[in-house]
XYZ file of N, CA and C in Angstrom:
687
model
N -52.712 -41.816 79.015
C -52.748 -41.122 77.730
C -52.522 -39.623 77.953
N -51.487 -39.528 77.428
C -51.104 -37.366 77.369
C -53.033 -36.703 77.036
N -52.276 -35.268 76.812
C -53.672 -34.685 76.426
C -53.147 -34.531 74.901
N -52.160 -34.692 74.275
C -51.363 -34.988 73.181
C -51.928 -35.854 72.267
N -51.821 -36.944 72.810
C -52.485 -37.798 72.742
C -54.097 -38.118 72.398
N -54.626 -37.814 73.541
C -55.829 -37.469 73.339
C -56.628 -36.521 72.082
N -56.016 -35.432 71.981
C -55.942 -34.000 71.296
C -56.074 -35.045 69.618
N -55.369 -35.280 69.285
C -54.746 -36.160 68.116
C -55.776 -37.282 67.318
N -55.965 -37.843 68.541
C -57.083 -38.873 68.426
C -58.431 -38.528 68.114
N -59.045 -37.635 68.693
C -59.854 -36.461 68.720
C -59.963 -36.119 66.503
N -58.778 -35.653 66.832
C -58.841 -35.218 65.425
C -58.644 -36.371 64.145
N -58.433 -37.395 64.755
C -57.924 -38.038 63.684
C -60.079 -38.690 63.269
N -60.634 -38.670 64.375
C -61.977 -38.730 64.286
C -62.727 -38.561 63.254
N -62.284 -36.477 63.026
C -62.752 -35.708 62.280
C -62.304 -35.759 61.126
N -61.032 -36.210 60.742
C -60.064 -36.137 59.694
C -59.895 -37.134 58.985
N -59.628 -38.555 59.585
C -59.262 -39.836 58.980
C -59.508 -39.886 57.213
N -58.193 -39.930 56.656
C -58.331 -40.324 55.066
C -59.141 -41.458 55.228
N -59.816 -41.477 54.148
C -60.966 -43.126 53.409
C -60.036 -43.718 52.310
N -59.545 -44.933 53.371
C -58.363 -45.490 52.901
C -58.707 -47.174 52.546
N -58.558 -47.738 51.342
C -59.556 -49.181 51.172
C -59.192 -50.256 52.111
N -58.047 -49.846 52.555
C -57.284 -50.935 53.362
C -57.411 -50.871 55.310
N -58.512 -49.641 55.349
C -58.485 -49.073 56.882
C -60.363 -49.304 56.739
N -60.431 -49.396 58.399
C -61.946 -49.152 58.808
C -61.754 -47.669 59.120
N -62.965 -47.214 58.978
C -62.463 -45.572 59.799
C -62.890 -46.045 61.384
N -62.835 -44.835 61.815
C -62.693 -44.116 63.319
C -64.351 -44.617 63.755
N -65.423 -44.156 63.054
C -66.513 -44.641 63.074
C -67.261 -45.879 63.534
N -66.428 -46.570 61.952
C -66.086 -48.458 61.743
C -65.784 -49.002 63.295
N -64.879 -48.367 63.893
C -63.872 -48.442 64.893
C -64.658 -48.810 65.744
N -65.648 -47.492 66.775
C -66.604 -47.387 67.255
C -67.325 -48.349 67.290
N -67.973 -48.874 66.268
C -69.109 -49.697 66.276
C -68.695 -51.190 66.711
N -67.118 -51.327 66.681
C -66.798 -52.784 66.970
C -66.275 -53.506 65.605
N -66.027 -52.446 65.091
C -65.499 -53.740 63.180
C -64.472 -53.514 63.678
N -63.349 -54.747 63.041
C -62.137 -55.130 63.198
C -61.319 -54.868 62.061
N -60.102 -54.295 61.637
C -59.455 -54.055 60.615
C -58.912 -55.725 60.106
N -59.393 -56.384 58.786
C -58.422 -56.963 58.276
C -57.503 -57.120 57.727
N -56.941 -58.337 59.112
C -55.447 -58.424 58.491
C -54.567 -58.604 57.855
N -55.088 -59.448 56.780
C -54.496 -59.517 55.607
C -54.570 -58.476 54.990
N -55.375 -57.531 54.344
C -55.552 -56.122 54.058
C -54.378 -55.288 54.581
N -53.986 -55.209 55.597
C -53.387 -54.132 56.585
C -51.379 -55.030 56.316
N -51.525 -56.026 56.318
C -50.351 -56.486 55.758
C -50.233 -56.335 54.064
N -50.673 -56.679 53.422
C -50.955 -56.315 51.767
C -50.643 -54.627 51.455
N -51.100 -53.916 52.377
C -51.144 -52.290 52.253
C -49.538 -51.934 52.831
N -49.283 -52.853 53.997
C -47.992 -52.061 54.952
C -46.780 -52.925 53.534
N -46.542 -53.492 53.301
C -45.789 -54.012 52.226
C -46.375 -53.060 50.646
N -47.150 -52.887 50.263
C -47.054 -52.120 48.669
C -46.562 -50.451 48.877
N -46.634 -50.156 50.633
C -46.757 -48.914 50.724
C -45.024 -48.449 51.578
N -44.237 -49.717 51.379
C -43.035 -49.375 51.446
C -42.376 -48.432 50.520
N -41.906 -47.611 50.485
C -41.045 -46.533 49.447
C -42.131 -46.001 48.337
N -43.331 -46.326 48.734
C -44.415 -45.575 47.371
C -45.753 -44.984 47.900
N -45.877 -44.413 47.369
C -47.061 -43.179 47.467
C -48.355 -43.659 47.905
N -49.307 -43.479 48.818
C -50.472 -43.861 48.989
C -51.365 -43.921 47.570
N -51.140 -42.719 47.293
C -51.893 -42.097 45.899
C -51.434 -43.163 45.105
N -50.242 -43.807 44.939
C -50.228 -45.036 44.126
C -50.227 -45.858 44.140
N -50.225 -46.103 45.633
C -50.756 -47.648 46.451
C -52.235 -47.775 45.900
N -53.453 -47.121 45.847
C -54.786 -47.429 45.892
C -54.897 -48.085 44.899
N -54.820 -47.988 43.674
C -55.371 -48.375 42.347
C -55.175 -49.735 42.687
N -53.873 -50.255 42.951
C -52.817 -51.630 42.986
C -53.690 -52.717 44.034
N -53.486 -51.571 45.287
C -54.379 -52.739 46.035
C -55.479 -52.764 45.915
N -56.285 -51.928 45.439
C -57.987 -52.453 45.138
C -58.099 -53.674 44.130
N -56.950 -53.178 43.518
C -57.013 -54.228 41.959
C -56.409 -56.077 42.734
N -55.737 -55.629 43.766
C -54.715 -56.871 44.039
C -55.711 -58.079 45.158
N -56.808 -57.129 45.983
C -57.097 -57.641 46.761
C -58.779 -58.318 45.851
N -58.802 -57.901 44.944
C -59.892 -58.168 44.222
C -59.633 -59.598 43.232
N -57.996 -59.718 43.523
C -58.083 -61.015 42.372
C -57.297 -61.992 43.483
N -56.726 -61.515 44.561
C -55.841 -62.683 45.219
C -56.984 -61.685 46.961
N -58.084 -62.374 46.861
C -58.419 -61.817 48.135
C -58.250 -62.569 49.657
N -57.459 -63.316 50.012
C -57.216 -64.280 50.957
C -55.661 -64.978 50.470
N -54.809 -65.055 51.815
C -53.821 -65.457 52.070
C -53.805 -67.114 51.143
N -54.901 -67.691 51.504
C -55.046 -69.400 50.694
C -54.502 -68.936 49.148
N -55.513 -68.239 48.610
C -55.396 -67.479 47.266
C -54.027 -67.430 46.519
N -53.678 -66.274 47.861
C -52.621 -65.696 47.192
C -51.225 -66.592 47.198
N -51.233 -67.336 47.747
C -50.357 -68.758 47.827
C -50.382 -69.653 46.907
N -51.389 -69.342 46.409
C -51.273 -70.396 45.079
C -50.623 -69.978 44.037
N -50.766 -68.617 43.799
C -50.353 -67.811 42.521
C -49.023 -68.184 42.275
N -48.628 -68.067 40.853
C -47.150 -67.698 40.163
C -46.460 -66.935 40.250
N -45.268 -67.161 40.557
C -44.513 -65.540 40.877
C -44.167 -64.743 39.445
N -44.371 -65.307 38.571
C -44.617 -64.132 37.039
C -45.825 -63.754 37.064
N -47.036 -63.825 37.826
C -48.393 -63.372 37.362
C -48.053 -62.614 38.872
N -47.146 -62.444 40.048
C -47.284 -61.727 40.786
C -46.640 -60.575 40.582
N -45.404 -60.531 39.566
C -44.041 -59.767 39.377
C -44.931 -58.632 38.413
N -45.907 -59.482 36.984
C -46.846 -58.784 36.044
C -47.771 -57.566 36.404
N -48.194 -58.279 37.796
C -48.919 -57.395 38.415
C -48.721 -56.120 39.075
N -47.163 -56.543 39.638
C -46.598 -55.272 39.999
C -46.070 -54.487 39.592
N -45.866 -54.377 38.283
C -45.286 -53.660 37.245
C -45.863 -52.232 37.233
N -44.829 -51.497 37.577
C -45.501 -49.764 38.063
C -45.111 -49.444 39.695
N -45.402 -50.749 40.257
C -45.032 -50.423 41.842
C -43.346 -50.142 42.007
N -42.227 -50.500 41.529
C -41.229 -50.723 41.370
C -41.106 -51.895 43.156
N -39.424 -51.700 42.752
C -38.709 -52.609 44.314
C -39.345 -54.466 44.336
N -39.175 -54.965 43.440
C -39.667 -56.100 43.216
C -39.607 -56.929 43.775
N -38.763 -57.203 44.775
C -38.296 -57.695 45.863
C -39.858 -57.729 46.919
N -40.382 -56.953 47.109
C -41.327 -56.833 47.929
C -42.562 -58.080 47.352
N -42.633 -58.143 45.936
C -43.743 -58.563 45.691
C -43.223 -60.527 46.009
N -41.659 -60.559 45.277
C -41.203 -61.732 45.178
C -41.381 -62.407 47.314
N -41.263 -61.312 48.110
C -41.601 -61.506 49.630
C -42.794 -61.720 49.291
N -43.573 -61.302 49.195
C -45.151 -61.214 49.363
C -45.662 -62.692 49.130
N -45.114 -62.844 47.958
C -45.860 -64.109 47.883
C -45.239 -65.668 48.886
N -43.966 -65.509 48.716
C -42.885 -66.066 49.778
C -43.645 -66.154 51.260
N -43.876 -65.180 51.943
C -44.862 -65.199 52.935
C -45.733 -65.630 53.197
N -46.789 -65.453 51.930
C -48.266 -66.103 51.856
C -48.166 -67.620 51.892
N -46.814 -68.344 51.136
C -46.757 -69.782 50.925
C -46.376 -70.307 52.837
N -45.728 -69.397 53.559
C -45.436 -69.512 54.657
C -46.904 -69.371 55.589
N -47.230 -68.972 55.529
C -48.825 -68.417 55.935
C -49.875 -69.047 55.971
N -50.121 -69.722 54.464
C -50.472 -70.984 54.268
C -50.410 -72.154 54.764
N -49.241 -72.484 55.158
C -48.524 -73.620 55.215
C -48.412 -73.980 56.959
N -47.663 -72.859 57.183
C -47.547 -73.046 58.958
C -48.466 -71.969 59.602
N -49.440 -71.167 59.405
C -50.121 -70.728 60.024
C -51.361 -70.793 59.895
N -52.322 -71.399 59.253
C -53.681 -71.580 58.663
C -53.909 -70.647 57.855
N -53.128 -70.049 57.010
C -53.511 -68.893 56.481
C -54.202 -67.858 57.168
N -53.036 -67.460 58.627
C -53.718 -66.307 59.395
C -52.668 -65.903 59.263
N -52.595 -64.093 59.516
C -51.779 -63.324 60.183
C -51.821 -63.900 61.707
N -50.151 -63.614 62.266
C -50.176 -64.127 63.463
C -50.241 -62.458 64.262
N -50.474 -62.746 65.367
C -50.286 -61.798 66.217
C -49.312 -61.792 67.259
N -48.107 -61.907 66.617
C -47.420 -62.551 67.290
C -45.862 -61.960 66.894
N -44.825 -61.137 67.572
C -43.852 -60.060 66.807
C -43.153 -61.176 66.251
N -42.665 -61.751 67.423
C -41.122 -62.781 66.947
C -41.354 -63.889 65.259
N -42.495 -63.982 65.368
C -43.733 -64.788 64.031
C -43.608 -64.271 62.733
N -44.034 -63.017 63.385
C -44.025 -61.723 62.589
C -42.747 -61.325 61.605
N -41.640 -61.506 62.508
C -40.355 -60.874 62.619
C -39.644 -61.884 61.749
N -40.093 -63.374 61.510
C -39.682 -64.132 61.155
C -40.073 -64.790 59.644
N -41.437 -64.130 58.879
C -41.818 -64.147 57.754
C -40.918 -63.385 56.624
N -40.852 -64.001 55.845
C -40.415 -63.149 54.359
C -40.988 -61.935 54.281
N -39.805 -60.913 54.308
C -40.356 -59.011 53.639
C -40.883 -58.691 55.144
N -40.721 -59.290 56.242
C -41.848 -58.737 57.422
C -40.322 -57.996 58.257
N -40.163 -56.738 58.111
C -38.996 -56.231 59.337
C -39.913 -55.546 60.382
N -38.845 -54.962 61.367
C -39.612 -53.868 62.844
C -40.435 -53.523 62.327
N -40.205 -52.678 61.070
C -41.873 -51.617 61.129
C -42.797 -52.416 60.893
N -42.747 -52.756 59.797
C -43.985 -53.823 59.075
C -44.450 -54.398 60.170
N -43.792 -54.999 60.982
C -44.411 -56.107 62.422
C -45.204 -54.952 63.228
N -44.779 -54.019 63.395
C -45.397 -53.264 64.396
C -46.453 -52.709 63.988
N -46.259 -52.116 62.735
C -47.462 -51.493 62.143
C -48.804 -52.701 62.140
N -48.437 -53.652 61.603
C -49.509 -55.097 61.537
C -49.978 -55.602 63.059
N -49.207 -55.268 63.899
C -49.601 -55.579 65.243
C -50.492 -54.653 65.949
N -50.188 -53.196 66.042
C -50.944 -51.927 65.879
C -52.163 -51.810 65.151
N -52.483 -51.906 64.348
C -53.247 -51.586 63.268
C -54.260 -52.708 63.279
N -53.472 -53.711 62.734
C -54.512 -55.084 62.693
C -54.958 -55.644 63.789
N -54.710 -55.405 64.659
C -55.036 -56.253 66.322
C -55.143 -55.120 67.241
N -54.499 -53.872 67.313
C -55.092 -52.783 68.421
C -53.922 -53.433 69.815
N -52.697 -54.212 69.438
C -51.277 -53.981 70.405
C -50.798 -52.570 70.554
N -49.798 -52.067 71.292
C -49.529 -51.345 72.130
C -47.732 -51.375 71.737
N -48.096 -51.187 69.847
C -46.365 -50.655 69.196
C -46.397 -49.752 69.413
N -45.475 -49.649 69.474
C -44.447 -47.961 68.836
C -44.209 -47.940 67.280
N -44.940 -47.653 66.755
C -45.206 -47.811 64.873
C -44.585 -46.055 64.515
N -43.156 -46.389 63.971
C -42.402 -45.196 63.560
C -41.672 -45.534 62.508
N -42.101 -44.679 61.447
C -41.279 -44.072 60.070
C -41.309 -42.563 59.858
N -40.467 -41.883 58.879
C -40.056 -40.899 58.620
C -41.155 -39.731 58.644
N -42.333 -39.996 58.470
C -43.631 -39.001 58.889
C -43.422 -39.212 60.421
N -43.625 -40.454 61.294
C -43.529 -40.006 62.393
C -42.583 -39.388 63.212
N -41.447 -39.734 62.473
C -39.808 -38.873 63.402
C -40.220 -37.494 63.171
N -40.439 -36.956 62.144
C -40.504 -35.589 61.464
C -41.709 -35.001 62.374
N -42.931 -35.243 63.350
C -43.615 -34.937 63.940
C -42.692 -35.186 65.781
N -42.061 -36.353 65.916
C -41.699 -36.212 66.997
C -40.502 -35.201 67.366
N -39.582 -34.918 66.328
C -38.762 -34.346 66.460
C -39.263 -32.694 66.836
N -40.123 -32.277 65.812
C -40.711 -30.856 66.188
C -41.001 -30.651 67.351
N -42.130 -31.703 68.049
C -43.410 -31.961 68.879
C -42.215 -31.613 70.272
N -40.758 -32.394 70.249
C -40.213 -32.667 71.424
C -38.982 -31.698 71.169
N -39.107 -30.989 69.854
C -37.148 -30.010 69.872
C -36.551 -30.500 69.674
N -36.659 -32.213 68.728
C -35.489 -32.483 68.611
C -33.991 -31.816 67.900
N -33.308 -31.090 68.069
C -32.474 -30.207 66.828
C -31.845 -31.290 66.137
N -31.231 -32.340 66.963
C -30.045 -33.300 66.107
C -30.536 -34.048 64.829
N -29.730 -33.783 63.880
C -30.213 -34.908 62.741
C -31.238 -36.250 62.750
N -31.875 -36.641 62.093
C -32.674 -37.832 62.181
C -31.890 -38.800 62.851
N -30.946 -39.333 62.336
C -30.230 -40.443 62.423
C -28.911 -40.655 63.150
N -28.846 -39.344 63.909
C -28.506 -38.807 65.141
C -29.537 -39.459 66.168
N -30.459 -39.134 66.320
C -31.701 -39.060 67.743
C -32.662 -40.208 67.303
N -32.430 -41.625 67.160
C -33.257 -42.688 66.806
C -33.764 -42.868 68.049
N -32.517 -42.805 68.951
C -33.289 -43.454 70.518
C -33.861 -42.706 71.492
N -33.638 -41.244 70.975
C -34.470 -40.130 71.918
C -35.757 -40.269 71.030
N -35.700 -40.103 69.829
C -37.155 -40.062 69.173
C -37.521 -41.584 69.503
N -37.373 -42.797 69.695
C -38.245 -43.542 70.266
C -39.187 -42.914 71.623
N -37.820 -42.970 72.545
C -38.562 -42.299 73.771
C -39.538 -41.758 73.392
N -39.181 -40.257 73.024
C -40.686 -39.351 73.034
C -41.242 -39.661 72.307
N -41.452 -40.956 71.313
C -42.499 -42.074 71.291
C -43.425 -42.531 71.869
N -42.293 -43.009 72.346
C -43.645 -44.026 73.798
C -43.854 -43.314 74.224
N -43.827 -41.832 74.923
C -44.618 -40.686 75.581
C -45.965 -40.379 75.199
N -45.841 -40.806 74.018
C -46.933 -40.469 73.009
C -47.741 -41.527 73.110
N -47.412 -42.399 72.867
C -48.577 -43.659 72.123
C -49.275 -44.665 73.208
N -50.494 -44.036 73.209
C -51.334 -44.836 73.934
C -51.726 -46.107 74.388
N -52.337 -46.474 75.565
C -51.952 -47.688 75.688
C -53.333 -48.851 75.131
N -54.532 -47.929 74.519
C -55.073 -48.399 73.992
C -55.874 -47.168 73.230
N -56.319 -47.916 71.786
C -56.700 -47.280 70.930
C -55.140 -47.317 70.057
N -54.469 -47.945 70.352
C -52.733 -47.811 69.562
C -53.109 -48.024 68.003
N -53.849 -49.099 67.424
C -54.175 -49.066 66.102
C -54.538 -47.524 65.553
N -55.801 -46.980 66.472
C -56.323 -45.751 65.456
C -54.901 -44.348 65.947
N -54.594 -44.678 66.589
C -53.293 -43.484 66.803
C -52.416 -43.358 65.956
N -51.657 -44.646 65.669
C -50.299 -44.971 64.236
C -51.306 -44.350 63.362
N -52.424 -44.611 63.210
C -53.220 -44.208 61.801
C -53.226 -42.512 61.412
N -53.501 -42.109 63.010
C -54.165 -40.858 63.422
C -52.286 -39.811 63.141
N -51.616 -40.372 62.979
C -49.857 -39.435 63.358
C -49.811 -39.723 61.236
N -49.637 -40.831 60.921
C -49.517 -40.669 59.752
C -50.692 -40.001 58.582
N -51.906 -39.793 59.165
C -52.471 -38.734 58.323
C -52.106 -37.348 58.627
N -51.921 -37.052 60.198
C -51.603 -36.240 60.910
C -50.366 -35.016 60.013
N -49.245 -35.856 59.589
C -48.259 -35.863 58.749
C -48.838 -35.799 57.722
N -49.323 -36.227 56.980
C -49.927 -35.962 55.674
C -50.377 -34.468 55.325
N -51.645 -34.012 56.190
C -52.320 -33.163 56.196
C -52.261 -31.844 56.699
N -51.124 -31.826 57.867
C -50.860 -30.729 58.936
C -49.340 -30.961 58.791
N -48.423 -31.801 59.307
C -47.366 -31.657 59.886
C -46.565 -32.365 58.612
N -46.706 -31.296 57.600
C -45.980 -31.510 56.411
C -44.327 -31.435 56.102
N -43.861 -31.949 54.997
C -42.250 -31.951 54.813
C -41.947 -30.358 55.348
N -42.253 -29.631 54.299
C -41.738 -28.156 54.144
C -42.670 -26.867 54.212
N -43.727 -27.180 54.321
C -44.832 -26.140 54.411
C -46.007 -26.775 55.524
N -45.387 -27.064 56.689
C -46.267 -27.556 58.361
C -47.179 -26.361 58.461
N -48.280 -27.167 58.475
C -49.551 -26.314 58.499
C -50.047 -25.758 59.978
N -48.891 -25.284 60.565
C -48.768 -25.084 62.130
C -50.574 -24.197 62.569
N -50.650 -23.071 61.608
C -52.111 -22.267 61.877
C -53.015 -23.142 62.271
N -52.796 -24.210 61.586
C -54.289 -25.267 61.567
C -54.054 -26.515 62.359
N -53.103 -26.663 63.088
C -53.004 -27.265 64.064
C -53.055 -27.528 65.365
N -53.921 -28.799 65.647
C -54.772 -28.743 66.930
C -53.539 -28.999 68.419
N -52.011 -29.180 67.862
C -51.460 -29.447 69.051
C -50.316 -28.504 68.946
N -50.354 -27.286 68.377
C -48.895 -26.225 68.377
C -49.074 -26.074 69.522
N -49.614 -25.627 70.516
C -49.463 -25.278 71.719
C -48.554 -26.168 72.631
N -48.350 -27.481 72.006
C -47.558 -28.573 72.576
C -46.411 -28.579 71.993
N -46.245 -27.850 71.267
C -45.185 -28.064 70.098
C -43.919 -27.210 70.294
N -42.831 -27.787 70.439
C -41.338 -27.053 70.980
C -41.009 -26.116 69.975
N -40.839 -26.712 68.657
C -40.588 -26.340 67.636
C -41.650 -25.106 67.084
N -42.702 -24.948 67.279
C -43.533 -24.193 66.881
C -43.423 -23.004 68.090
N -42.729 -23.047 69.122
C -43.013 -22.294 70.584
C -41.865 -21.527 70.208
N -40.604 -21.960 69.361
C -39.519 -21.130 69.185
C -39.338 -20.771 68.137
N -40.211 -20.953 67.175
C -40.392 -20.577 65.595
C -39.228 -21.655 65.174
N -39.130 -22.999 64.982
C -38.006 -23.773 64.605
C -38.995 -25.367 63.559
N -39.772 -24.734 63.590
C -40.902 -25.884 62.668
C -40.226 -26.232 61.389
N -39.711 -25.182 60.728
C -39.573 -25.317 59.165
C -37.676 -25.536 59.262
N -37.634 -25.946 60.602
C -35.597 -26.465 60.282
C -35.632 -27.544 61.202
N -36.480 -27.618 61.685
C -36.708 -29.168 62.361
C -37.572 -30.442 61.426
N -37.170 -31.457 60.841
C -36.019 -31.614 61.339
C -34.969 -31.525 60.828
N -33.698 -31.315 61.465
C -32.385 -30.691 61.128
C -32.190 -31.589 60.203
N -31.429 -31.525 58.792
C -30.899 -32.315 57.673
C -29.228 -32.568 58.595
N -29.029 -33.782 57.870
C -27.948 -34.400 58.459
C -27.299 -33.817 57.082
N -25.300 -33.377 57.924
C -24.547 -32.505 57.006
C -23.615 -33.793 56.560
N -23.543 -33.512 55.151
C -22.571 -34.659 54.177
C -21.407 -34.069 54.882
């Protein structure tokens, strides 16, 4: 584990959003286990939409379909009804698609298992990794656009996002621990939230500028570079 690493984790301690779908750092400690159905339910509503508008949905969602058995039974018009506000409908019409899969060939468990994973309705790379990470404490590389936007600074990346997919993996895995991997993905995307923002990176108040390329050459607020039409 870097001191990066470490440093991060540390803070994510002190910091961790109180999120309905997460144990905290605490929780963590004591030996509670994040559930997985929860942590799949959250990584699917929280594709292309706002945390802030994820909460209402899933408190409300996990309160009437609370178990994979459950949610397999439902109608896909009382699932589509429900999502009305979330937009991308597609996700919900997966959701339930999955659960009947879930049901059916897995005992109504999340598997822990990528290729499993990889192979459910609505489940792509991230979603698998994040659910493998998160829900079980595996040893992903759990990366979306908050995390490029931190690796790119953290490491100098200058080149466009979608330029440097496979260097920003790398200085990925540089990063991500080989245990504690659940509370870390957690610990980079609040991280991003709170400090290592779109356009106003809260570099003063950050516990790892000293690590930071982008912050060492004053290049925080053009990293990362916008890709030119």
């Amino acid at each position: 584990m870097t001191i990066t690493s470490k440093i991060l984790l540390s803070w994510y301690q002190e910091n961790a959003r109180i999120l309905p779908w997460r144990i905290s750092p605490k929780e963590s400690i004591l030996g509670k286990k994040p559930d997985p159905y929860k942590v799949w339910i959250s990584e699917i509503m929280l594709q292309q939409t706002t945390v802030a508008t994820v909460i209402p949905y899933f408190k409300s969602f996990v309160r009437k379909w609370n178990c994979i058995e459950k949610l397999s039974r439902a109608n896909e018009s009382e699932i589509l009804a429900f999502w009305a506000g979330l937009g991308y409908y597609a996700r919900a019409r997966n959701l339930l698609k999955c659960a009947k899969v879930l049901a059916v060939q897995f005992g109504g468990k999340i598997p822990n298992n990528k290729e499993k994973l990889l192979s459910l309705p609505g489940i792509g790379e991230y979603t698998a990794s994040a659910i493998r990470s998160i829900a079980f404490d595996e040893r992903e590389i759990v990366i979306d656009g908050n995390v490029e936007r931190i690796i790119c600074r953290l490491f100098k990346i200058q080149k466009p996002i979608k330029q440097s997919k496979k260097n920003i993996r790398k200085c990925a895995f540089q990063l991500f621990p080989k245990l504690n991997c659940g509370d870390f993905a957690q610990a980079l995307m609040d991280f991003a939230n709170l400090v290592c923002k779109p356009k106003k990176p809260a570099c003063m108040l950050c516990p790892i500028s000293s690590s930071c390329q982008s912050f060492k050459f004053g290049l925080e607020k053009i990293i990362p570079t916008k890709q030119v039409i």
